[in-house]
Coordinates of C-alpha atoms in Angstrom, one line a residue:
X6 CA 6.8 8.3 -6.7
X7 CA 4.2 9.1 -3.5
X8 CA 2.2 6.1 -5.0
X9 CA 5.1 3.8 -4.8
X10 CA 6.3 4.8 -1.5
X11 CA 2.7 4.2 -0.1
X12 CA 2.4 1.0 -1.6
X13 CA 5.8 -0.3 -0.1
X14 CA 4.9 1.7 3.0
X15 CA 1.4 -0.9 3.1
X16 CA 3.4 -3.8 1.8
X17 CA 5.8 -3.7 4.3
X18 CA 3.9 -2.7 7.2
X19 CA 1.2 -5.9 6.2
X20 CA 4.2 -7.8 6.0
X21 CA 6.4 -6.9 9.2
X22 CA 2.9 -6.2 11.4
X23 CA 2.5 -10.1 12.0
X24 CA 6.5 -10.6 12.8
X25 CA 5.1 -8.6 16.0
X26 CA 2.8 -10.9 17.2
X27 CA 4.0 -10.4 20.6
X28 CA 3.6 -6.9 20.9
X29 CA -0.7 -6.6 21.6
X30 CA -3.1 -6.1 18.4
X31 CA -3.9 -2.9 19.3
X32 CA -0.4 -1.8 19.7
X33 CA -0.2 -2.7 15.9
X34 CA -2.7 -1.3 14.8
X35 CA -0.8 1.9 16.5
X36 CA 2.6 1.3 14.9
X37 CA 0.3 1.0 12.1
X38 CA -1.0 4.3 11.9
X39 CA 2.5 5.9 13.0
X40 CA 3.9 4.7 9.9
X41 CA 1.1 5.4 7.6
X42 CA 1.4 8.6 9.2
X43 CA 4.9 9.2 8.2
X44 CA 4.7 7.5 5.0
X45 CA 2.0 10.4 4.3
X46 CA 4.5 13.0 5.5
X47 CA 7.0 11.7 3.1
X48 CA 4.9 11.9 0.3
X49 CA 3.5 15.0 1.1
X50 CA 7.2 16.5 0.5
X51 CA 8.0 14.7 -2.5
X52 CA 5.3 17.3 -4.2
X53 CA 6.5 19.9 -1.8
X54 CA 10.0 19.8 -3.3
X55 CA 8.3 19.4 -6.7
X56 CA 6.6 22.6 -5.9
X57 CA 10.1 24.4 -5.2
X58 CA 11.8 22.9 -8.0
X59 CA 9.3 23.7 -10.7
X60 CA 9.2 27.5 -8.5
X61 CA 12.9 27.6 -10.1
X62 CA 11.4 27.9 -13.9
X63 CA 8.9 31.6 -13.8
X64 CA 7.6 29.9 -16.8
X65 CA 5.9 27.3 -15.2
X66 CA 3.9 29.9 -12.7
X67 CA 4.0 30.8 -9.3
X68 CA 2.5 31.2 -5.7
X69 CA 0.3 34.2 -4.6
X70 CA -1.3 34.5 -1.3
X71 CA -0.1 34.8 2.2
X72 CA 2.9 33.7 1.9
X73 CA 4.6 33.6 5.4
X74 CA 8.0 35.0 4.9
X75 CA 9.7 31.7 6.1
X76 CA 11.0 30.8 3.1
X77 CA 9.8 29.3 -0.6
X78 CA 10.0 25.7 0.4
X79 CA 8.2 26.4 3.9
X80 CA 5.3 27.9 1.7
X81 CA 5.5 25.0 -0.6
X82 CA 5.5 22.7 2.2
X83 CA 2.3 24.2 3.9
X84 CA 0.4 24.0 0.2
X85 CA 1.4 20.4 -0.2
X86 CA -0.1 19.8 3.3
X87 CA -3.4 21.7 2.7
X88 CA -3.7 20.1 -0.6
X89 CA -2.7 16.4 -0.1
X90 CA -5.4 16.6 2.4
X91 CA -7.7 18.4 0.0
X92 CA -8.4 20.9 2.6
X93 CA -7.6 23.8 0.3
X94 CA -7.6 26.6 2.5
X95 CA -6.6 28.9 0.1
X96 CA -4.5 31.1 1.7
X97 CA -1.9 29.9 -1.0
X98 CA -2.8 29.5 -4.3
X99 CA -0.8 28.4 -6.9
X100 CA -0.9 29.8 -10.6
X101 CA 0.1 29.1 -14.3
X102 CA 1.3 25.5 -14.9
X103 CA 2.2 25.0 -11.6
X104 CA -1.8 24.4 -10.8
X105 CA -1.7 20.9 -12.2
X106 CA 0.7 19.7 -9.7
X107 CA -2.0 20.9 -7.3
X108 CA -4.7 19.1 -9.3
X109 CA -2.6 16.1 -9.4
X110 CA -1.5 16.2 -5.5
X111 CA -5.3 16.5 -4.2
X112 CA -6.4 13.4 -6.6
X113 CA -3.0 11.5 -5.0
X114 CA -3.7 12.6 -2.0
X115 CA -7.4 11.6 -1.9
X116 CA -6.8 8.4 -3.0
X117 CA -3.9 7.5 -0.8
X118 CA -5.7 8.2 2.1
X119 CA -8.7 6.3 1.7
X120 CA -6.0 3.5 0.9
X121 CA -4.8 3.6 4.7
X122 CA -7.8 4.1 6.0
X123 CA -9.0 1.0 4.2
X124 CA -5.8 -0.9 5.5
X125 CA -6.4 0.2 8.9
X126 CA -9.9 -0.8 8.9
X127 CA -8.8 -4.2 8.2
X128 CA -5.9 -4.7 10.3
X129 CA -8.3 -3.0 13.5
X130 CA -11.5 -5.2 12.0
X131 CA -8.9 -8.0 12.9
X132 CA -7.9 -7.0 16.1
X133 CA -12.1 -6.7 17.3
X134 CA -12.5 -10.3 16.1
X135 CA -9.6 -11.6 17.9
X136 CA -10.8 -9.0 20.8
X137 CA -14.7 -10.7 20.9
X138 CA -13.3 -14.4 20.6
X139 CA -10.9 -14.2 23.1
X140 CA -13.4 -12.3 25.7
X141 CA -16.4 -14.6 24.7
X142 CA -13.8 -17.1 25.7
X143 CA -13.2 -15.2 29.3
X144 CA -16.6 -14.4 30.3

């Protein structure tokens, strides 16, 4: 599911960016990262609330660690954050079955990132040629 919300997030943004062409390239490339950055969010608590749901069966494992006393899902939300962005901090750790999930959220996570960045990289590589033509134009 976090792979297919990133792709339409990326499909839409590359489709609705240049419906914006009054608003300045490098305001796009802003509203850009903006949604990218909540499309990330998003995804990041889809395996959050995969983490609380799959919390619900003691079969499947657990989560040791400091745990901050704010609640299952908080904890849940602050792994998927530290793992999503493969920081792994380890404060958290998750155990039995549950650790695949975390396996399979750092691999997602990994990849999806390098995805935006590779969008943004094109959609900023455009804005500095359209930047340099326009100023060799000026000068």
């Amino acid at each position: 599911m976090a792979i297919l919300l990133h792709y339409e997030a990326l499909f839409q943004l590359n489709k609705n960016l240049s419906k914006v062409a009054h608003i300045p390239p490098r305001f796009r490339v802003l509203i850009g990262v903006g949604a990218i950055f909540m499309a990330h969010v998003l995804e990041i608590w889809l395996f959050a609330l995969g983490y609380f749901f799959t919390l619900q069966f003691p079969v499947m494992g657990g989560l040791v660690g400091n745990l901050s006393g704010h609640g299952i899902l908080m904890d849940c939300a602050y792994l998927s954050f530290v793992t999503f962005t493969t920081l792994g901090y380890g404060e958290i750790v998750a155990q039995g079955h549950l650790r695949y999930l975390t396996g399979v959220e750092a691999l997602t996570g990994f990849i999806l990132i390098t995805w935006s960045a590779s969008f943004l990289f094109i959609e900023m590589q455009a804005y500095w040629t359209a930047h340099k033509s326009t100023q060799g134009k000026h000068d």
